Amino acid sequence: MARGRIRAKLRKSHLYSFCLFRSSGSGGQSIGGPGFSRTVYCNEPQVLNQKPYRSNIISTTKYNFFSFLPKALYEQFHRVANLYFLGCAIASLTPLSPFSPVSMIAPLAFVVGLSMAKEGLEDWRRFMQDREVNSRKVHVHNEEGGFGKKTWEDVRVGDVVKVEKDQFFPADLLLLSSNYEDGICYVETMNLDGETNLKAKKALEATLGLDEDDNFNNFKGIIKCEDPNPSLYTFVGNLEYEGKVYAIDPTQILLRDSKLRNTEFVYGVVIFTGHDSKVMQNSTRSPSKRSRVEKKMDYIIYVLFSVLLVISLISSFGFAVEIKYSMPVWWFMRPQDADEYYSPKKPVISGLSHMVTALMLYGYLIPISLYVSIEVVKVLQATFINQDIQMYDEDTGIPAQARTSNLNEELGQVDTILSDKTGTLTCNQMDFLKCSIAGIPYGVSPSEVELAAAQQMANDQEDQGELKTLVASKKEKAHKSPIKGFNFEDNRLMNGNWLKEPTAARIMLFCQILAVCHTAIPELNEETGNYTYEAESPDEGSFLVAARELGFEFFQRTQSSVFVREKYTASGKPIEREYKILNVLEFTSKRKRMTVIVRDGEGQILLLCKGADSIIFDRLSKDGKLYLEDTTRHLNDYGEAGLRTLALAYRKLEESEYTAWNNEFQKAKTSIGADRDAMLENAADMMERDLFLVGATAVEDKLQKGVPQCIDKLAQAGLKLWVLTGDKMETAINIGFACSLLRQGMKQICITESGSEDKQEVKEDILKQITNGLEMIKQENDPHAAFALIIDGKTLAYALEDDMKLKFLGLAVECASVICCRVSPKQKALVTRLVKQGTGKTTLAIGDGANDVGMIQEADIGVGISGVEGMQAVMASDFSVSQFRFLERLLVVHGHWCYKRIAQMICYFFYKNIAFGLTLFYFEAFTGFSGQSVYDDWYMLLFNVVLTSLPVMSLGVFEQDVSSEVCLEFPAVYQQGPRNLFFDWYRILGWMGNGLLCSLIIFFINIIILYDQAFRAEGQTADLAVLGTTMFTCTVWSLNCQIALTMSHFTWIQHVTIWGSIAAWYIFLLIYGALSPRISGDAYQILVEALAPAPIYWQTTLLATIACTLPYMAHIAYQRCFEPEDHHIIQEIKYYRKDVEDQHMWTRERSKARQKTKIGFTARVDAKIRQVRAKLNKKQ
Amino acid sequence: MDTDRERHRARETAFYLFTQQSLPACKPVLTPGWVIAIFLFMGVIFIPVGLVTLRASHCVVEIVDRYDIDCVPEPSRMDKVSYIQDDSIPKNCSRFMKVHKYMKAPIYIYYQLDNYYQNHRRYVKSRSDKQLLDGQKYHDTSYCQPVESNNNRPIVPCGLIAWSLFNDTFEFIREGAELKVNRKNIAWKSDRGHKFGKNVYPFNFQNGTLIGGGKLNPEIPLSDQEDLIVWMRTSALPSFRKLYGRIEEDLDVDDVVVVNLMNNYNTYSFGGKKKLVLSTSSWLGGKNDFLGHACVFVGCSSLTLAIIFVLLHVKYRRPYGDMSYLPWNRKSFSG
């Protein structure tokens, strides 16, 4: 869906300002003033004085039917090279042209036409998407008084619309009422900010009565509000309704592109339509990115332009001299009749006009077909990426997708990967794995880290049998995880067995806390009869699932109560209990805890609390510390296994105690002023004391499939991985451990802010920490030592300031892994920019949510994770994969191949055009610089289009230096890309030199052989056509043989293109020669009659071909023998089938290739193995 | 049915392999064995070919006689241009050519012009292939500028090339008897048959003020004007030979051939040389030592390279497919 992309300027914390019962302080002070001029007449869109606001039609297309041609043409000729070719095409219509006009115009028309067709197709797709969106249906109040269906595009400002459950809002609406009495509705803003949790919106009290279709017949009102703007989290306006004025704040605004959830229907008035809506105002076009290789190609083009200019200058100078001194005596040219162009009297004018001719004649130096070939090749490469079955996710049915084909080769040069965490590395799914209740640990399922370590050990032959059985048992169990969010395994608690435990009462309490202390909403799944939960965080969801599975099913929430069905009771019959919610003290990152105060069925008031262990432990009563010691020990164990932990506690309250406190609390709540928050905080703090510790939970933040292995491979390929996450530091470090970015023995450099008020002081402190870190790294003697840098968002804000950022970057690049936590989307983009500009290396950003859009657009390559619901990241990305693990194949296989293919292809292109173009220049010296081409126009036309284009394209599409399996086995080969071994100036100039040499060899061999002597036994001498054709034959052969030498992978396709191109030349000669001489001129019957019977023709072809390829062949033979590159060695191993003969060596080398890495799964598993062995040794 | 299904499946498999980029492929590796073998092979091919070519070239006997200066009478040599432009002076001239080696028939007669830019763009363009084939039926002669019409009537054949037709003539006398010169079949057969019209006769050619080179007999169709056809094949380089005719008798050693020539053509204004060439031909064509030398040179280079590679391998042998060269085994690797 082509929706707007959210600018990366959101701060996550702002989203929480949607919190339920908070009113915005911004009144309508400036309404009606500048910037606040919008007036909406509700329910009377046809009112005459209604300003004509924009319609609700959205269009994300670049062009329309009429503007396509001029605009697209402008885009095309914006490119310097195309402009040059356009100039040539125009000049070809004048007598200055050395060629016929068709040979100049046809290729240009082809190139431009193809690019425009591509543009047009892309725009057409956008148009179809827009049309789909515009033609969606919604219920709109009509004049007859009922609600009728209308398409989105017909929705006007002021319309009253009714949106039903799970529908998107067609425009920005003012919420009037919902099916709930209190006018609450829930929306999902996935498309706006990537958040999956629901947000509540609340209608104004005044409009609550408008909750039925009939009530709208007489509904009138006037909304005065701000003008369209992109700020998602503010809204200023008021509603005049029934003579009163009510202030509207963001809580009443339903934004386009968000979705109604958990609410049957809502009524709303349309305020902003179409491009005026906030989400559309936010949309930015993704910046067009160009790959490094292409940017460098521009420089080569400039070099060639200079060469072109120089030889054109030489030509025109020579021409002017010839015109001045020789022309008067060349009676056979009738100089006395010469026009200006050849007039000996005006050599300067002749010279200048000849410049135009020369620029066109030598235009072959600048390969016009290069652009079109690259375009075609990249599209084909992208098709292969899309088609790759090994990047196809069977679970979701989504293949990898190259959304732009511009950056294929850039994939092969990535140096740093910046990754989002949630949804990218992790599934954003929490599995309830273990718990500790009343000092007893429950839960036997292993975490992923434990499992991987066990498997690795099983593969190790030296391991004892004991370990193996351990592994086997663990393996079996790991396979069943039927319930989402629940991976708990313990017979002591499951199936009601907890009733038999001695601590049954505590266990029940534990489950009650899980089932009651939350803000989630239950949803009945009609098919399974089970309840699923819409929770604010996935942790909470997993708790509810766990409670359900243990027999405490939360099934209903009303405004005042929570209902829980207890499945296993002493009596054996399920009971439903109601808990009246008295207060909810919400979770904030500062409080790190959440509390509900409820009255249970018996009238007992309970305070149930869950929170970070450190916070809870401080608030325990003396008695409450009964299980403290055991629980602490278990929490440490869980932490080591990479699990997220929370402690649970409760407190019984007396009625009087509660009433007293509640009065305080209500007072604080209704107070107005700056200290309201502090007062609320204090009140909550008063109550959350003297708790009794019940137990602790451990949930696993489930990693996506294959993430640790993928990170491992990427590390082996020499890539650096930075994790940028909005999570808090502890979670981020946990995940760092889980996905092997961190491991024991790694030195962690944590940079945090001191909390001081003075900005300067803070900065100095941070600078000191950075310097210390750098010092530490410098002093490290152990070459295997690895460092990890962990920094939080606030500190990062300072570290990213201009005076400090380079130092920070210096530290960061020294560290093996970098984790930035609590970063805002904007900071993600800033970090990306810093890395990109600071190191000058290629960066790749990968993420899944709207909060990653900035980072994805900023990085050299943006990769979006598709498959989750939100499409923002994917829409902004250049490539999309459905799983993080596919990144490995995308980079190490496709990236590596595409980089080499494009690099070799461009080099070869320049080689071939230099080899060809310069022969034209040499020939000039023999024609008095007159601009006569040695080749027939048709040969020149076909040269780039048919005779040499297909082999180089097959190189660009199909070449593989090593097979995909080898790429994956030896990720180190990937380093050739980031080190840019195949497109450095040394290599480019080498190829150009080769082209120069080839042109010299071909030209002079032909000139000397066909100079004046008869070339046939019948005594005929060579004329221009014979020389041109022979020279051209030599060129076709040499260039095609050269590319055969360049390739290392021949399927039938390569054979067909290379040898087919050569055959095509002869076939063309036959056909062209058979045409009437009116068309073919001197080339009439040239092959059949003149050339084919002449042995000298074939001999010259052979000689020139071999002489041209000989130097290159000697070069590659020497290079392979004495300066082999990585892929050479591997090719040889494969060629000699050494891998088959010597399996042991092959395995050893593969494992050797890994040892260098400091981070990654392998390193982590090694550490774990050491730990387990140590334990086993102790036992023995 | 079954074979159909099998074929279908085979096609599907092939397509799958194609999309997965795993088509069966040949992956040649330039191992030392191959390198040396290829270089040796090229050497072995090229040296004999070169020697055979050289031999053929040496068999060709060639006599070259420059006559442009000697055919101008002594007194006029100070101002050769006015001599050649003065129609009143007879231009006949006699040359003696001594045969230094036995020449076997057919002996080809060439005239050679130097410093004559027949490949100049202004010159090359100035012709109309359509008119040559269709005559006056074809009216658009704009290509032929500046020699397209005279007295408002079109010129056939038009254009600078035809207009500047070479018009020296040669007669050969051996021991008092005229040597028969065959001037037929000196142009390409396809040119005579399909490029120059059989019913197109010279018209308004070299008339009035527009007089350049040779004239044409207006009675003979263009397809039979072989001198014109040969001349119209513009040369590639500013120095060129064109076929004049064939002597179909053998010439013995020490034969002296007297050439009576009409020195009509003006090359003096731009300092061009005129030469008369008698040459036999071999299977290769004319005398062409360069081709043979180049072949031998390439062959020798290949052989030398082969030897160098053999020596290099003996001295610095690198075991192929050796793991110690892999990046992680090399110290220099810094990734």
CSV table of C-alpha atoms in Angstrom, one decimal, chain A residues 918-1173:
chain,number,residue,atom,x,y,z
A,918,LEU,CA,40.2,4.8,-30.6
A,919,THR,CA,40.6,3.0,-33.9
A,920,LEU,CA,38.3,5.7,-35.3
A,921,PHE,CA,40.6,8.4,-34.0
A,922,TYR,CA,43.8,6.8,-35.4
A,923,PHE,CA,42.1,6.6,-38.7
A,924,GLU,CA,41.5,10.3,-38.7
A,925,ALA,CA,45.2,10.9,-38.9
A,926,PHE,CA,45.1,9.2,-42.3
A,927,THR,CA,42.1,11.0,-43.7
A,928,GLY,CA,43.4,14.5,-43.1
A,929,PHE,CA,41.2,14.7,-39.9
A,930,SER,CA,38.2,15.0,-42.1
A,931,GLY,CA,35.9,13.0,-39.9
A,932,GLN,CA,35.5,10.1,-42.2
A,933,SER,CA,34.7,6.9,-40.3
A,934,VAL,CA,36.5,3.8,-41.3
A,935,TYR,CA,33.4,1.7,-40.6
A,936,ASP,CA,30.1,1.6,-42.3
A,937,ASP,CA,27.4,3.3,-40.3
A,938,TRP,CA,25.5,0.1,-39.8
A,939,TYR,CA,28.5,-1.6,-38.3
A,940,MET,CA,28.8,1.1,-35.8
A,941,LEU,CA,25.2,1.0,-35.0
A,942,LEU,CA,25.2,-2.8,-34.4
A,943,PHE,CA,28.5,-2.7,-32.5
A,944,ASN,CA,26.9,-1.7,-29.2
A,945,VAL,CA,23.4,-3.0,-29.8
A,946,VAL,CA,24.0,-6.5,-31.0
A,947,LEU,CA,27.6,-7.5,-31.6
A,948,THR,CA,29.1,-6.9,-28.2
A,949,SER,CA,26.3,-6.3,-25.8
A,950,LEU,CA,24.9,-9.7,-25.1
A,951,PRO,CA,28.2,-11.3,-23.8
A,952,VAL,CA,28.8,-8.5,-21.5
A,953,MET,CA,25.3,-8.7,-20.2
A,954,SER,CA,25.6,-12.4,-19.7
A,955,LEU,CA,28.7,-11.6,-17.7
A,956,GLY,CA,26.7,-9.1,-15.7
A,957,VAL,CA,23.8,-11.4,-15.0
A,958,PHE,CA,25.3,-14.9,-14.8
A,959,GLU,CA,28.9,-14.7,-13.8
A,960,GLN,CA,29.9,-16.5,-10.6
A,961,ASP,CA,33.4,-16.5,-9.4
A,962,VAL,CA,32.6,-19.2,-6.8
A,963,SER,CA,29.3,-21.0,-6.3
A,964,SER,CA,26.8,-19.9,-3.7
A,965,GLU,CA,27.6,-22.8,-1.4
A,966,VAL,CA,31.3,-21.8,-1.4
A,967,CYS,CA,30.3,-18.1,-0.7
A,968,LEU,CA,28.5,-19.3,2.3
A,969,GLU,CA,31.2,-21.7,3.5
A,970,PHE,CA,33.9,-19.0,3.1
A,971,PRO,CA,32.2,-15.8,4.1
A,972,ALA,CA,35.7,-14.2,4.2
A,973,VAL,CA,35.6,-14.0,0.4
A,974,TYR,CA,33.0,-11.3,0.8
A,975,GLN,CA,35.8,-9.0,2.0
A,976,GLN,CA,36.8,-8.5,-1.6
A,977,GLY,CA,33.8,-6.2,-1.9
A,978,PRO,CA,34.3,-3.8,1.0
A,979,ARG,CA,37.9,-3.6,0.1
A,980,ASN,CA,36.8,-2.8,-3.4
A,981,LEU,CA,39.4,-5.0,-5.1
A,982,PHE,CA,37.5,-5.2,-8.4
A,983,PHE,CA,36.7,-1.6,-9.0
A,984,ASP,CA,39.8,0.3,-7.9
A,985,TRP,CA,41.5,2.8,-10.2
A,986,TYR,CA,44.4,0.3,-10.6
A,987,ARG,CA,42.0,-2.2,-12.2
A,988,ILE,CA,40.0,0.4,-14.1
A,989,LEU,CA,43.1,2.0,-15.6
A,990,GLY,CA,44.4,-1.5,-16.3
A,991,TRP,CA,41.4,-2.3,-18.4
A,992,MET,CA,41.6,1.1,-20.1
A,993,GLY,CA,45.2,0.4,-20.9
A,994,ASN,CA,44.3,-2.9,-22.3
A,995,GLY,CA,41.7,-1.2,-24.5
A,996,LEU,CA,44.3,1.2,-25.7
A,997,LEU,CA,46.7,-1.6,-26.5
A,998,CYS,CA,44.0,-3.5,-28.3
A,999,SER,CA,43.0,-0.6,-30.4
A,1000,LEU,CA,46.6,0.0,-31.4
A,1001,ILE,CA,47.2,-3.7,-32.3
A,1002,ILE,CA,44.0,-4.0,-34.3
A,1003,PHE,CA,44.4,-0.7,-36.2
A,1004,PHE,CA,48.0,-1.0,-37.2
A,1005,ILE,CA,48.0,-4.7,-38.0
A,1006,ASN,CA,45.1,-4.0,-40.4
A,1007,ILE,CA,46.5,-0.8,-41.8
A,1008,ILE,CA,49.9,-2.3,-42.6
A,1009,ILE,CA,48.6,-5.5,-44.0
A,1010,LEU,CA,46.0,-3.9,-46.3
A,1011,TYR,CA,48.0,-0.8,-47.1
A,1012,ASP,CA,48.7,-0.9,-50.8
A,1013,GLN,CA,49.2,-4.5,-51.8
A,1014,ALA,CA,46.7,-6.8,-53.4
A,1015,PHE,CA,44.9,-8.8,-50.7
A,1016,ARG,CA,43.7,-11.5,-53.1
A,1017,ALA,CA,45.2,-13.8,-55.6
A,1018,GLU,CA,43.2,-12.0,-58.2
A,1019,GLY,CA,45.1,-8.8,-57.7
A,1020,GLN,CA,42.4,-6.5,-56.2
A,1021,THR,CA,43.6,-4.0,-53.6
A,1022,ALA,CA,41.8,-3.1,-50.5
A,1023,ASP,CA,39.4,-0.2,-50.5
A,1024,LEU,CA,37.8,1.6,-47.6
A,1025,ALA,CA,35.0,-0.9,-47.3
A,1026,VAL,CA,37.4,-3.9,-47.2
A,1027,LEU,CA,39.7,-2.3,-44.6
A,1028,GLY,CA,36.7,-1.3,-42.4
A,1029,THR,CA,35.1,-4.7,-42.6
A,1030,THR,CA,38.3,-6.5,-41.8
A,1031,MET,CA,39.2,-4.2,-39.0
A,1032,PHE,CA,35.7,-4.6,-37.6
A,1033,THR,CA,35.9,-8.4,-37.8
A,1034,CYS,CA,39.1,-8.3,-35.8
A,1035,THR,CA,37.4,-6.1,-33.2
A,1036,VAL,CA,34.4,-8.3,-32.9
A,1037,TRP,CA,36.6,-11.4,-32.4
A,1038,SER,CA,39.1,-9.8,-30.0
A,1039,LEU,CA,36.4,-8.3,-27.8
A,1040,ASN,CA,34.4,-11.4,-27.6
A,1041,CYS,CA,37.4,-13.6,-26.9
A,1042,GLN,CA,38.5,-11.2,-24.3
A,1043,ILE,CA,35.3,-11.5,-22.4
A,1044,ALA,CA,35.5,-15.3,-22.7
A,1045,LEU,CA,38.8,-15.0,-20.9
A,1046,THR,CA,37.3,-12.7,-18.2
A,1047,MET,CA,34.5,-15.2,-17.4
A,1048,SER,CA,35.0,-18.0,-15.1
A,1049,HIS,CA,31.6,-19.6,-15.3
A,1050,PHE,CA,30.3,-20.9,-18.5
A,1051,THR,CA,26.8,-22.2,-18.9
A,1052,TRP,CA,25.2,-22.7,-22.3
A,1053,ILE,CA,24.0,-19.1,-22.0
A,1054,GLN,CA,27.5,-17.7,-22.0
A,1055,HIS,CA,28.5,-19.9,-24.9
A,1056,VAL,CA,25.5,-18.9,-26.9
A,1057,THR,CA,26.0,-15.2,-26.3
A,1058,ILE,CA,29.7,-15.1,-27.0
A,1059,TRP,CA,30.0,-17.3,-29.9
A,1060,GLY,CA,26.6,-16.3,-31.1
A,1061,SER,CA,27.7,-12.6,-31.2
A,1062,ILE,CA,30.6,-13.6,-33.5
A,1063,ALA,CA,28.3,-15.6,-35.7
A,1064,ALA,CA,25.8,-12.8,-35.7
A,1065,TRP,CA,28.5,-10.5,-37.3
A,1066,TYR,CA,29.0,-12.9,-40.2
A,1067,ILE,CA,25.3,-13.4,-40.6
A,1068,PHE,CA,24.8,-9.7,-40.6
A,1069,LEU,CA,27.5,-9.2,-43.2
A,1070,LEU,CA,25.8,-11.8,-45.4
A,1071,ILE,CA,22.4,-10.2,-45.1
A,1072,TYR,CA,23.7,-6.7,-45.5
A,1073,GLY,CA,25.7,-7.7,-48.5
A,1074,ALA,CA,22.7,-9.3,-50.1
A,1075,LEU,CA,20.7,-6.1,-49.9
A,1076,SER,CA,20.5,-3.8,-52.9
A,1077,PRO,CA,23.6,-1.7,-53.3
A,1078,ARG,CA,21.4,1.3,-53.0
A,1079,ILE,CA,21.4,0.5,-49.3
A,1080,SER,CA,24.5,-1.4,-48.7
A,1081,GLY,CA,26.8,0.7,-50.9
A,1082,ASP,CA,30.3,-0.5,-51.0
A,1083,ALA,CA,29.5,-3.3,-48.5
A,1084,TYR,CA,27.5,-5.0,-51.3
A,1085,GLN,CA,28.4,-8.7,-51.4
A,1086,ILE,CA,31.5,-7.8,-49.5
A,1087,LEU,CA,31.8,-11.0,-47.5
A,1088,VAL,CA,30.8,-13.4,-50.2
A,1089,GLU,CA,32.8,-11.9,-53.1
A,1090,ALA,CA,35.7,-10.0,-51.6
A,1091,LEU,CA,36.6,-11.2,-48.1
A,1092,ALA,CA,35.7,-14.8,-47.6
A,1093,PRO,CA,37.7,-16.1,-50.5
A,1094,ALA,CA,40.8,-14.2,-49.3
A,1095,PRO,CA,43.0,-16.1,-47.0
A,1096,ILE,CA,44.6,-12.9,-45.8
A,1097,TYR,CA,41.3,-11.8,-44.3
A,1098,TRP,CA,41.1,-14.9,-42.0
A,1099,GLN,CA,44.7,-14.8,-41.2
A,1100,THR,CA,44.5,-11.2,-40.2
A,1101,THR,CA,41.5,-11.9,-38.0
A,1102,LEU,CA,43.3,-14.7,-36.2
A,1103,LEU,CA,46.5,-12.7,-35.8
A,1104,ALA,CA,44.8,-9.6,-34.4
A,1105,THR,CA,42.6,-11.7,-32.1
A,1106,ILE,CA,45.5,-13.6,-30.6
A,1107,ALA,CA,47.8,-10.5,-30.4
A,1108,CYS,CA,45.0,-8.6,-28.5
A,1109,THR,CA,44.3,-11.3,-26.0
A,1110,LEU,CA,47.9,-12.5,-25.5
A,1111,PRO,CA,48.9,-9.7,-23.0
A,1112,TYR,CA,45.8,-10.1,-21.0
A,1113,MET,CA,46.2,-13.8,-20.9
A,1114,ALA,CA,49.7,-13.6,-19.8
A,1115,HIS,CA,48.6,-11.2,-17.1
A,1116,ILE,CA,45.9,-13.4,-15.6
A,1117,ALA,CA,48.1,-16.4,-15.8
A,1118,TYR,CA,50.8,-14.6,-13.9
A,1119,GLN,CA,48.4,-13.2,-11.4
A,1120,ARG,CA,46.9,-16.6,-10.7
A,1121,CYS,CA,50.3,-18.2,-10.3
A,1122,PHE,CA,52.0,-15.7,-8.2
A,1123,GLU,CA,49.6,-13.3,-6.7
A,1124,PRO,CA,46.4,-15.4,-6.3
A,1125,GLU,CA,43.3,-13.8,-4.9
A,1126,ASP,CA,41.0,-15.6,-2.5
A,1127,HIS,CA,38.6,-16.8,-5.1
A,1128,HIS,CA,41.3,-18.2,-7.3
A,1129,ILE,CA,42.5,-20.5,-4.5
A,1130,ILE,CA,38.9,-21.7,-3.8
A,1131,GLN,CA,38.3,-22.2,-7.5
A,1132,GLU,CA,41.4,-24.3,-7.7
A,1133,ILE,CA,40.3,-26.4,-4.7
A,1134,LYS,CA,37.0,-27.0,-6.4
A,1135,TYR,CA,38.6,-27.6,-9.7
A,1136,TYR,CA,41.0,-30.3,-8.4
A,1137,ARG,CA,38.1,-31.6,-6.3
A,1138,LYS,CA,40.3,-31.4,-3.3
A,1139,ASP,CA,37.3,-30.8,-1.1
A,1140,VAL,CA,35.9,-34.2,-2.1
A,1141,GLU,CA,39.2,-36.1,-1.7
A,1142,ASP,CA,40.2,-34.6,1.5
A,1143,GLN,CA,37.1,-34.0,3.6
A,1144,HIS,CA,39.0,-33.5,6.8
A,1145,MET,CA,41.1,-30.7,5.4
A,1146,TRP,CA,38.0,-29.1,4.0
A,1147,THR,CA,36.2,-29.1,7.3
A,1148,ARG,CA,39.4,-27.9,9.1
A,1149,GLU,CA,39.7,-25.0,6.7
A,1150,ARG,CA,36.1,-24.0,7.1
A,1151,SER,CA,36.4,-24.0,10.9
A,1152,LYS,CA,39.7,-22.1,10.6
A,1153,ALA,CA,37.9,-19.4,8.6
A,1154,ARG,CA,35.8,-18.8,11.7
A,1155,GLN,CA,38.4,-18.4,14.3
A,1156,LYS,CA,39.1,-14.8,13.5
A,1157,THR,CA,35.8,-13.6,14.6
A,1158,LYS,CA,35.4,-12.0,18.0
A,1159,ILE,CA,31.7,-11.9,18.1
A,1160,GLY,CA,29.0,-14.2,16.9
A,1161,PHE,CA,27.4,-17.4,17.8
A,1162,THR,CA,30.4,-19.6,17.5
A,1163,ALA,CA,32.4,-17.5,19.9
A,1164,ARG,CA,29.5,-17.5,22.3
A,1165,VAL,CA,28.9,-21.2,22.1
A,1166,ASP,CA,32.5,-21.9,22.7
A,1167,ALA,CA,32.3,-19.9,25.9
A,1168,LYS,CA,29.2,-21.8,27.0
A,1169,ILE,CA,30.9,-25.1,26.3
A,1170,ARG,CA,33.9,-24.1,28.4
A,1171,GLN,CA,31.5,-23.3,31.2
A,1172,VAL,CA,29.6,-26.6,31.1
A,1173,ARG,CA,32.8,-28.5,30.9
